Each structure stands twice: as structure tokens, then as C-alpha cells.
PDB file of C-alpha atoms in Angstrom:
ATOM      1  CA  MET A  20     -13.748  -2.833  16.014  1.00 38.00           C
ATOM      2  CA  GLY A  21     -16.309  -1.852  18.601  1.00 43.00           C
ATOM      3  CA  ASP A  22     -17.230  -3.838  21.632  1.00 43.00           C
ATOM      4  CA  ASP A  23     -19.930  -6.225  20.451  1.00 42.00           C
ATOM      5  CA  SER A  24     -19.554  -9.807  19.282  1.00 37.00           C
ATOM      6  CA  HIS A  25     -22.199 -11.095  16.896  1.00 38.00           C
ATOM      7  CA  SER A  26     -22.356 -14.159  14.700  1.00 39.00           C
ATOM      8  CA  TRP A  27     -22.446 -13.257  11.009  1.00 38.00           C
ATOM      9  CA  THR A  28     -24.969 -15.746   9.725  1.00 53.00           C
ATOM     10  CA  ALA A  29     -25.147 -16.144   5.955  1.00 72.00           C
ATOM     11  CA  ALA A  30     -22.282 -13.756   5.265  1.00 80.00           C
ATOM     12  CA  PRO A  31     -20.319 -13.606   1.992  1.00 88.00           C
ATOM     13  CA  ALA A  32     -17.278 -15.854   1.699  1.00 92.00           C
ATOM     14  CA  ALA A  33     -13.893 -14.150   1.988  1.00 94.00           C
ATOM     15  CA  ALA A  34     -13.150 -14.476  -1.738  1.00 96.00           C
ATOM     16  CA  GLU A  35     -16.497 -12.968  -2.690  1.00 96.00           C
ATOM     17  CA  ARG A  36     -16.025 -10.159  -0.185  1.00 96.00           C
ATOM     18  CA  ALA A  37     -12.550  -9.443  -1.539  1.00 97.00           C
ATOM     19  CA  ARG A  38     -13.838  -9.289  -5.124  1.00 97.00           C
ATOM     20  CA  SER A  39     -16.644  -6.971  -3.979  1.00 97.00           C
ATOM     21  CA  VAL A  40     -14.165  -4.580  -2.347  1.00 96.00           C
ATOM     22  CA  LEU A  41     -12.047  -4.644  -5.492  1.00 95.00           C
ATOM     23  CA  ALA A  42     -15.031  -3.988  -7.754  1.00 94.00           C
ATOM     24  CA  ALA A  43     -16.416  -1.080  -5.745  1.00 95.00           C
ATOM     25  CA  ALA A  44     -13.160   0.715  -4.930  1.00 95.00           C
ATOM     26  CA  TRP A  45     -12.553   3.926  -6.848  1.00 93.00           C
ATOM     27  CA  SER A  46      -8.973   4.437  -5.697  1.00 94.00           C
ATOM     28  CA  CYS A  47      -5.990   2.402  -4.549  1.00 94.00           C
ATOM     29  CA  SER A  48      -2.474   2.789  -3.200  1.00 95.00           C
ATOM     30  CA  VAL A  49       0.302   1.074  -5.116  1.00 93.00           C
ATOM     31  CA  THR A  50       3.766   0.342  -3.729  1.00 91.00           C
ATOM     32  CA  ALA A  51       6.386  -1.021  -6.119  1.00 86.00           C
ATOM     33  CA  GLU A  52      10.169  -0.917  -6.344  1.00 78.00           C
ATOM     34  CA  GLY A  53      10.493   1.685  -3.601  1.00 80.00           C
ATOM     35  CA  THR A  54       7.831   4.026  -4.985  1.00 82.00           C
ATOM     36  CA  ARG A  55       4.276   4.622  -3.811  1.00 88.00           C
ATOM     37  CA  GLU A  56       1.475   6.194  -5.819  1.00 89.00           C
ATOM     38  CA  GLU A  57      -2.159   6.980  -5.061  1.00 92.00           C
ATOM     39  CA  LEU A  58      -4.323   6.212  -8.082  1.00 92.00           C
ATOM     40  CA  VAL A  59      -7.882   7.456  -8.525  1.00 92.00           C
ATOM     41  CA  GLY A  60     -10.177   6.060 -11.191  1.00 92.00           C
ATOM     42  CA  ALA A  61      -7.232   4.361 -12.858  1.00 92.00           C
ATOM     43  CA  HIS A  62      -7.929   0.661 -12.393  1.00 93.00           C
ATOM     44  CA  SER A  63     -10.333  -1.963 -13.619  1.00 93.00           C
ATOM     45  CA  VAL A  64     -10.666  -5.642 -12.816  1.00 93.00           C
ATOM     46  CA  GLY A  65     -10.603  -8.624 -15.134  1.00 92.00           C
ATOM     47  CA  GLU A  66     -12.898 -11.605 -14.678  1.00 91.00           C
ATOM     48  CA  ASP A  67      -9.998 -13.603 -13.256  1.00 92.00           C
ATOM     49  CA  GLY A  68      -9.173 -10.981 -10.614  1.00 92.00           C
ATOM     50  CA  ARG A  69      -6.206  -9.425 -12.390  1.00 94.00           C
ATOM     51  CA  VAL A  70      -6.061  -5.646 -11.998  1.00 95.00           C
ATOM     52  CA  LEU A  71      -5.565  -3.452 -15.064  1.00 94.00           C
ATOM     53  CA  VAL A  72      -3.982  -0.086 -14.242  1.00 93.00           C
ATOM     54  CA  ASP A  73      -3.827   2.929 -16.529  1.00 91.00           C
ATOM     55  CA  VAL A  74      -0.892   5.161 -15.603  1.00 85.00           C
ATOM     56  CA  PRO A  75       0.556   8.318 -17.206  1.00 83.00           C
ATOM     57  CA  GLU A  76       3.696   8.072 -19.302  1.00 81.00           C
ATOM     58  CA  ASP A  77       5.788   9.729 -16.577  1.00 82.00           C
ATOM     59  CA  SER A  78       4.559   7.356 -13.849  1.00 83.00           C
ATOM     60  CA  ALA A  79       7.253   5.843 -11.659  1.00 84.00           C
ATOM     61  CA  LEU A  80       5.254   2.612 -11.701  1.00 84.00           C
ATOM     62  CA  LEU A  81       5.503   2.362 -15.462  1.00 83.00           C
ATOM     63  CA  ALA A  82       9.229   3.077 -15.316  1.00 82.00           C
ATOM     64  CA  ALA A  83       9.651   0.375 -12.659  1.00 80.00           C
ATOM     65  CA  ALA A  84       7.772  -2.124 -14.795  1.00 79.00           C
ATOM     66  CA  ILE A  85       9.848  -1.337 -17.883  1.00 78.00           C
ATOM     67  CA  CYS A  86      13.204  -1.334 -16.073  1.00 78.00           C
ATOM     68  CA  ALA A  87      12.668  -4.334 -13.784  1.00 72.00           C
ATOM     69  CA  PRO A  88      15.249  -7.081 -14.408  1.00 65.00           C
ATOM     70  CA  ARG A  89      12.577  -9.628 -15.257  1.00 64.00           C
ATOM     71  CA  GLY A  90      10.136  -7.052 -16.576  1.00 55.00           C
ATOM     72  CA  GLU A  91       7.778  -7.921 -13.711  1.00 65.00           C
ATOM     73  CA  PRO A  92       8.378  -5.785 -10.598  1.00 68.00           C
ATOM     74  CA  SER A  93       6.815  -6.940  -7.359  1.00 87.00           C
ATOM     75  CA  ALA A  94       4.115  -4.659  -6.005  1.00 92.00           C
ATOM     76  CA  VAL A  95       1.435  -4.325  -3.334  1.00 95.00           C
ATOM     77  CA  LEU A  96      -1.992  -2.822  -4.028  1.00 96.00           C
ATOM     78  CA  GLU A  97      -4.140  -1.603  -1.131  1.00 97.00           C
ATOM     79  CA  PHE A  98      -7.869  -0.916  -1.342  1.00 97.00           C
ATOM     80  CA  ALA A  99     -10.059   0.573   1.393  1.00 96.00           C
ATOM     81  CA  ASP A 100     -13.732  -0.317   1.728  1.00 96.00           C
ATOM     82  CA  VAL A 101     -15.394   2.861   3.033  1.00 95.00           C
ATOM     83  CA  ALA A 102     -18.941   2.944   4.384  1.00 95.00           C
ATOM     84  CA  PRO A 103     -21.124   5.251   2.263  1.00 95.00           C
ATOM     85  CA  VAL A 104     -23.104   6.393   5.319  1.00 96.00           C
ATOM     86  CA  PRO A 105     -21.316   8.649   7.867  1.00 92.00           C
ATOM     87  CA  VAL A 106     -20.486   6.471  10.870  1.00 92.00           C
ATOM     88  CA  ARG A 107     -17.610   6.137  13.276  1.00 87.00           C
ATOM     89  CA  ASN A 108     -14.665   4.265  11.797  1.00 88.00           C
ATOM     90  CA  ARG A 109     -15.919   4.323   8.212  1.00 92.00           C
ATOM     91  CA  ILE A 110     -13.279   1.865   6.960  1.00 94.00           C
ATOM     92  CA  ARG A 111     -15.214  -1.398   6.914  1.00 95.00           C
ATOM     93  CA  SER A 112     -12.352  -3.486   5.561  1.00 95.00           C
ATOM     94  CA  ARG A 113      -9.043  -3.302   3.740  1.00 97.00           C
ATOM     95  CA  LEU A 114      -7.802  -5.471   0.899  1.00 98.00           C
ATOM     96  CA  TRP A 115      -4.138  -6.062   0.093  1.00 97.00           C
ATOM     97  CA  LEU A 116      -2.950  -7.703  -3.117  1.00 97.00           C
ATOM     98  CA  ALA A 117       0.702  -8.673  -3.471  1.00 96.00           C
ATOM     99  CA  GLY A 118       1.958  -9.759  -6.865  1.00 94.00           C
ATOM    100  CA  TRP A 119       3.607  -8.712 -10.111  1.00 91.00           C
ATOM    101  CA  PHE A 120       3.164  -5.965 -12.682  1.00 89.00           C
ATOM    102  CA  ALA A 121       3.615  -6.566 -16.403  1.00 88.00           C
ATOM    103  CA  VAL A 122       3.455  -4.004 -19.183  1.00 87.00           C
ATOM    104  CA  ASP A 123       0.609  -4.466 -21.653  1.00 86.00           C
ATOM    105  CA  GLY A 124       0.681  -1.688 -24.216  1.00 79.00           C
ATOM    106  CA  GLU A 125      -0.007   1.591 -22.423  1.00 79.00           C
ATOM    107  CA  ARG A 126      -1.206   0.019 -19.185  1.00 88.00           C
ATOM    108  CA  LEU A 127      -0.012  -2.289 -16.444  1.00 92.00           C
ATOM    109  CA  VAL A 128      -1.460  -5.689 -15.663  1.00 93.00           C
ATOM    110  CA  PHE A 129      -1.201  -6.793 -12.055  1.00 94.00           C
ATOM    111  CA  THR A 130      -1.358 -10.517 -11.261  1.00 94.00           C
ATOM    112  CA  PRO A 131      -1.904 -11.230  -7.552  1.00 95.00           C
ATOM    113  CA  THR A 132       0.121 -13.929  -5.812  1.00 95.00           C
ATOM    114  CA  ARG A 133      -1.247 -13.229  -2.314  1.00 96.00           C
ATOM    115  CA  VAL A 134      -4.591 -11.765  -1.259  1.00 98.00           C
ATOM    116  CA  VAL A 135      -5.295 -10.597   2.298  1.00 98.00           C
ATOM    117  CA  LEU A 136      -8.631  -9.258   3.503  1.00 98.00           C
ATOM    118  CA  ARG A 137      -8.845  -7.528   6.875  1.00 96.00           C
ATOM    119  CA  GLN A 138     -12.273  -7.072   8.443  1.00 90.00           C
ATOM    120  CA  SER A 139     -13.450  -6.349  11.972  1.00 84.00           C
ATOM    121  CA  SER A 140     -13.297 -10.081  12.705  1.00 84.00           C
ATOM    122  CA  GLY A 141      -9.618 -10.233  11.746  1.00 90.00           C
ATOM    123  CA  SER A 142      -7.438 -10.836   8.703  1.00 94.00           C
ATOM    124  CA  VAL A 143      -7.732 -13.803   6.366  1.00 96.00           C
ATOM    125  CA  VAL A 144      -5.528 -14.966   3.509  1.00 98.00           C
ATOM    126  CA  VAL A 145      -7.814 -15.622   0.548  1.00 97.00           C
ATOM    127  CA  ASP A 146      -7.172 -18.701  -1.565  1.00 97.00           C
ATOM    128  CA  LEU A 147      -5.936 -17.567  -4.986  1.00 96.00           C
ATOM    129  CA  ASP A 148      -8.061 -20.022  -6.954  1.00 96.00           C
ATOM    130  CA  GLU A 149     -11.165 -19.011  -5.006  1.00 96.00           C
ATOM    131  CA  PHE A 150     -10.317 -15.352  -5.541  1.00 97.00           C
ATOM    132  CA  ALA A 151      -9.883 -15.850  -9.277  1.00 96.00           C
ATOM    133  CA  SER A 152     -13.185 -17.701  -9.667  1.00 95.00           C
ATOM    134  CA  ALA A 153     -15.260 -15.558  -7.285  1.00 96.00           C
ATOM    135  CA  VAL A 154     -17.577 -12.794  -8.471  1.00 95.00           C
ATOM    136  CA  PRO A 155     -18.574  -9.622  -6.613  1.00 96.00           C
ATOM    137  CA  ASP A 156     -21.784  -9.566  -4.626  1.00 96.00           C
ATOM    138  CA  PRO A 157     -24.616  -8.659  -7.058  1.00 97.00           C
ATOM    139  CA  LEU A 158     -25.555  -5.626  -4.933  1.00 97.00           C
ATOM    140  CA  THR A 159     -22.022  -4.220  -4.765  1.00 96.00           C
ATOM    141  CA  MET A 160     -22.415  -1.402  -7.270  1.00 96.00           C
ATOM    142  CA  ALA A 161     -25.819  -0.373  -5.903  1.00 97.00           C
ATOM    143  CA  GLU A 162     -24.893  -0.587  -2.213  1.00 97.00           C
ATOM    144  CA  ALA A 163     -23.866   3.049  -1.716  1.00 96.00           C
ATOM    145  CA  ARG A 164     -27.078   4.372  -3.247  1.00 97.00           C
ATOM    146  CA  LEU A 165     -29.240   1.912  -1.334  1.00 97.00           C
ATOM    147  CA  LEU A 166     -27.666   2.618   2.057  1.00 97.00           C
ATOM    148  CA  THR A 167     -27.645   6.413   1.732  1.00 97.00           C
ATOM    149  CA  HIS A 168     -31.299   6.342   0.669  1.00 97.00           C
ATOM    150  CA  LEU A 169     -32.177   4.158   3.641  1.00 96.00           C
ATOM    151  CA  ALA A 170     -30.302   6.425   6.073  1.00 96.00           C
ATOM    152  CA  ASP A 171     -31.487   9.741   4.621  1.00 96.00           C
ATOM    153  CA  CYS A 172     -35.102   8.950   3.763  1.00 95.00           C
ATOM    154  CA  HIS A 173     -36.132   6.060   5.999  1.00 95.00           C
ATOM    155  CA  ALA A 174     -34.628   6.684   9.433  1.00 93.00           C
ATOM    156  CA  ASP A 175     -37.911   5.464  10.925  1.00 94.00           C
ATOM    157  CA  ALA A 176     -37.454   2.109   9.186  1.00 95.00           C
ATOM    158  CA  VAL A 177     -33.892   1.806  10.510  1.00 95.00           C
ATOM    159  CA  GLU A 178     -35.101   2.420  14.056  1.00 92.00           C
ATOM    160  CA  ARG A 179     -37.920  -0.079  13.567  1.00 93.00           C
ATOM    161  CA  LEU A 180     -35.369  -2.702  12.528  1.00 95.00           C
ATOM    162  CA  THR A 181     -33.693  -2.345  15.928  1.00 92.00           C
ATOM    163  CA  ARG A 182     -36.640  -4.336  17.295  1.00 92.00           C
ATOM    164  CA  LEU A 183     -34.902  -7.358  15.760  1.00 92.00           C
ATOM    165  CA  VAL A 184     -31.699  -6.631  17.684  1.00 89.00           C
ATOM    166  CA  ASP A 185     -30.962  -8.195  21.058  1.00 85.00           C
ATOM    167  CA  SER A 186     -31.743  -5.677  23.795  1.00 81.00           C
ATOM    168  CA  ASP A 187     -28.260  -6.084  25.302  1.00 80.00           C
ATOM    169  CA  SER A 188     -26.727  -4.874  22.058  1.00 80.00           C
ATOM    170  CA  LEU A 189     -28.830  -1.701  22.215  1.00 80.00           C
ATOM    171  CA  HIS A 190     -27.829  -0.815  25.762  1.00 80.00           C
ATOM    172  CA  GLY A 191     -26.603   2.783  25.788  1.00 80.00           C
ATOM    173  CA  ALA A 192     -27.155   3.219  22.047  1.00 84.00           C
ATOM    174  CA  VAL A 193     -27.448   6.814  20.834  1.00 86.00           C
ATOM    175  CA  ARG A 194     -27.571   6.197  17.082  1.00 91.00           C
ATOM    176  CA  VAL A 195     -28.104   3.320  14.688  1.00 92.00           C
ATOM    177  CA  GLN A 196     -27.095   3.580  11.032  1.00 95.00           C
ATOM    178  CA  PRO A 197     -27.096   1.126   8.107  1.00 96.00           C
ATOM    179  CA  LEU A 198     -23.466   0.086   7.629  1.00 96.00           C
ATOM    180  CA  ALA A 199     -23.507  -2.520   4.852  1.00 96.00           C
ATOM    181  CA  VAL A 200     -25.810  -4.611   2.727  1.00 97.00           C
ATOM    182  CA  ASP A 201     -25.154  -7.628   0.550  1.00 96.00           C
ATOM    183  CA  ARG A 202     -27.294 -10.380  -0.898  1.00 95.00           C
ATOM    184  CA  HIS A 203     -27.240 -12.235   2.419  1.00 95.00           C
ATOM    185  CA  GLY A 204     -28.260  -9.500   4.848  1.00 96.00           C
ATOM    186  CA  LEU A 205     -28.147  -5.978   6.277  1.00 96.00           C
ATOM    187  CA  THR A 206     -25.587  -4.805   8.851  1.00 95.00           C
ATOM    188  CA  LEU A 207     -26.378  -2.035  11.325  1.00 95.00           C
ATOM    189  CA  ARG A 208     -23.798   0.068  13.147  1.00 93.00           C
ATOM    190  CA  ILE A 209     -24.863   0.709  16.770  1.00 93.00           C
ATOM    191  CA  GLU A 210     -23.137   3.738  18.239  1.00 92.00           C
ATOM    192  CA  ARG A 211     -22.866   4.592  21.918  1.00 86.00           C
ATOM    193  CA  ALA A 212     -21.359   7.608  23.627  1.00 83.00           C
ATOM    194  CA  ARG A 213     -17.843   6.132  23.605  1.00 81.00           C
ATOM    195  CA  ALA A 214     -18.051   2.885  21.657  1.00 81.00           C
ATOM    196  CA  HIS A 215     -19.800   1.148  18.802  1.00 88.00           C
ATOM    197  CA  GLY A 216     -20.647  -2.330  17.578  1.00 87.00           C
ATOM    198  CA  ASP A 217     -22.240  -4.005  14.575  1.00 91.00           C
ATOM    199  CA  VAL A 218     -25.142  -6.414  14.273  1.00 91.00           C
ATOM    200  CA  ARG A 219     -26.245  -8.335  11.208  1.00 92.00           C
ATOM    201  CA  LEU A 220     -29.833  -9.006  10.168  1.00 94.00           C
ATOM    202  CA  ALA A 221     -29.799 -11.978   7.821  1.00 93.00           C
ATOM    203  CA  PHE A 222     -32.304 -12.325   4.994  1.00 94.00           C
ATOM    204  CA  HIS A 223     -34.389 -15.476   4.795  1.00 92.00           C
ATOM    205  CA  ALA A 224     -32.920 -16.099   1.311  1.00 93.00           C
ATOM    206  CA  PRO A 225     -30.222 -14.434  -0.811  1.00 94.00           C
ATOM    207  CA  ALA A 226     -31.177 -11.371  -2.863  1.00 96.00           C
ATOM    208  CA  ASP A 227     -29.668 -11.487  -6.342  1.00 94.00           C
ATOM    209  CA  ASP A 228     -30.869  -8.053  -7.463  1.00 97.00           C
ATOM    210  CA  VAL A 229     -32.413  -4.848  -6.129  1.00 96.00           C
ATOM    211  CA  ALA A 230     -35.965  -6.087  -6.656  1.00 97.00           C
ATOM    212  CA  GLN A 231     -35.292  -9.134  -4.494  1.00 97.00           C
ATOM    213  CA  LEU A 232     -33.537  -6.949  -1.933  1.00 97.00           C
ATOM    214  CA  THR A 233     -36.667  -4.774  -1.664  1.00 96.00           C
ATOM    215  CA  GLU A 234     -38.725  -7.871  -0.948  1.00 97.00           C
ATOM    216  CA  ARG A 235     -36.230  -9.103   1.663  1.00 96.00           C
ATOM    217  CA  MET A 236     -36.248  -5.701   3.383  1.00 96.00           C
ATOM    218  CA  HIS A 237     -40.047  -5.660   3.490  1.00 96.00           C
ATOM    219  CA  ILE A 238     -39.984  -9.037   5.216  1.00 96.00           C
ATOM    220  CA  LEU A 239     -37.483  -7.773   7.809  1.00 95.00           C
ATOM    221  CA  LEU A 240     -39.629  -4.692   8.450  1.00 95.00           C
ATOM    222  CA  SER A 241     -42.738  -6.855   8.827  1.00 94.00           C
ATOM    223  CA  GLN A 242     -40.908  -9.021  11.347  1.00 93.00           C
ATOM    224  CA  ALA A 243     -39.759  -5.890  13.181  1.00 92.00           C
ATOM    225  CA  THR A 244     -43.295  -4.489  13.286  1.00 91.00           C
ATOM    226  CA  ALA A 245     -44.527  -7.711  14.845  1.00 89.00           C
ATOM    227  CA  ALA A 246     -41.694  -7.803  17.382  1.00 82.00           C
ATOM    228  CA  SER A 247     -41.876  -6.253  20.828  1.00 68.00           C
ATOM    229  CA  CYS A 248     -40.459  -2.750  20.909  1.00 62.00           C
ATOM    230  CA  PRO A 249     -37.158  -2.400  22.796  1.00 54.00           C
ATOM    231  CA  ARG A 250     -36.230   0.547  24.970  1.00 49.00           C
ATOM    232  CA  ALA A 251     -36.047   3.664  22.825  1.00 48.00           C
ATOM    233  CA  LEU A 252     -32.624   4.871  21.798  1.00 50.00           C
ATOM    234  CA  GLN A 253     -31.186   7.442  24.129  1.00 45.00           C
ATOM    235  CA  ARG A 254     -31.546  10.873  22.602  1.00 40.00           C
ATOM    236  CA  GLN A 255     -28.105  12.248  23.258  1.00 37.00           C
ATOM    237  CA  ARG A 256     -25.978  14.618  21.183  1.00 34.00           C
ATOM    238  CA  THR A 257     -23.647  12.824  18.812  1.00 36.00           C
ATOM    239  CA  ASP A 258     -21.819  15.851  17.439  1.00 35.00           C
ATOM    240  CA  GLY A 259     -18.525  14.872  15.894  1.00 37.00           C
ATOM    241  CA  ASP A 260     -19.622  11.346  14.971  1.00 39.00           C
ATOM    242  CA  GLY A 261     -18.904  10.071  11.525  1.00 37.00           C
TER     243      GLY A 261
END
């Protein structure tokens, strides 16, 4: 993705990132026994990473689970991690879970046997034990609200934060938007006329809740205010971005 290469200092581990994607996703695609269904608002996640899926009585997935020879049809679940702020290439990552469905009353229980997370840096197979024991980032459920507020109400603060970005990374930039935030840092999407790249601003210490995140952001903004101001972003039309 993009054309920049940056080191992601103090980034979430793959298992934690995978659990965060799973926790925040509102929809998923399910492929099982030759059938594919798009489910919206139908799944929840157990503490051990198993996925609980509520399906209608006439669902082909339920029929496959009931009629499978061993009662446990193989399946693949796909989740997309979509940036809440309009940027180019809004899919930040994808998560695939391969495993087995079992019928539990009126719902299906999915037990993963393989977990694959694909990010801009590439795909990684997540260790199952680490996945089962990991917990989502504490800011996961608040991230969308936090980022949209930052983009919509504090564009001046976002531009000030670019003072912390290497000048080479800002060459030709026409727009900078907040792309992601977790307890370890804030990621900015730098868009150019025909390309884009991401840069991460790490916090000095993890933020375990929104109050701590506010304090970490204030420190970043103070550092940006004290930094030398880079060349202003080019004011070019970016119609069609997003």
C-alpha cells in the first residue's frame, strides 16, 4: 500500500491486532460447504476468540452445519477493517479465520484453526494460542468516534502534527488524514496526487483509555508546536479521493 516505508515503533502485536479487527467489525463474509453469505450484525466474539453467529432458520450455513457428516463443516470467515475517515484505500487490513462450525442451540459456534491477518506490511499467520489469549486494543470501540472527531473538528491539529513527520515523507503531499489510533500511537495517511503512504507517531507510553489518549495527544501536539514547521502542504484539488 502506498509508496512510503516507515518503521512501526510500538505497534500492536499481530494477535492483538487480529482481535481488535474481530471486535470492531460489524459484518463478515462466511464461506462454508460451497455456500457464501454476507452477515451484518450477526456475530459476537467469545473471550477465547471463538465467533458466535446468529443465523436465520432458513440459512444455508445452518443447514450445512446440521447436515455435515461430522456435524462440523469447515468454513472461512473474512472481516474487513475499514478506516472510519474517508481516505484512499479505506481497507486498512483484512482478517481471515479458517475453522469449524458447530451448532449450539439456535446459533453457530465457529472455532478457528488458522488465523491470517493481512496488513500493508504483508500477511502473517497468527499463533492460535496467542490469538485465543489476546484481547482487543482498549481504544478499539472508541476509535471511529475519536478519528472522525479529529478529522472533522481539528484539521489544524492534524496539520500541526505533520511537523513531526520527516520532510521527505511530506514531499508532494496534498492531504493528511488520521488513519488509525491504538494505545501505542497515531497513524496518519499522507496523500499525494497519485500515491499515498502512512506514517506512525508513537506515544511515549501506552494509553489504556480515552483519558490517557487525550494526554498522549496533547504531548504529541506540544512536541509538534515546538518543532520546526515543514513546507506547507500543497493546496491542490483532491476531488474523488476517499
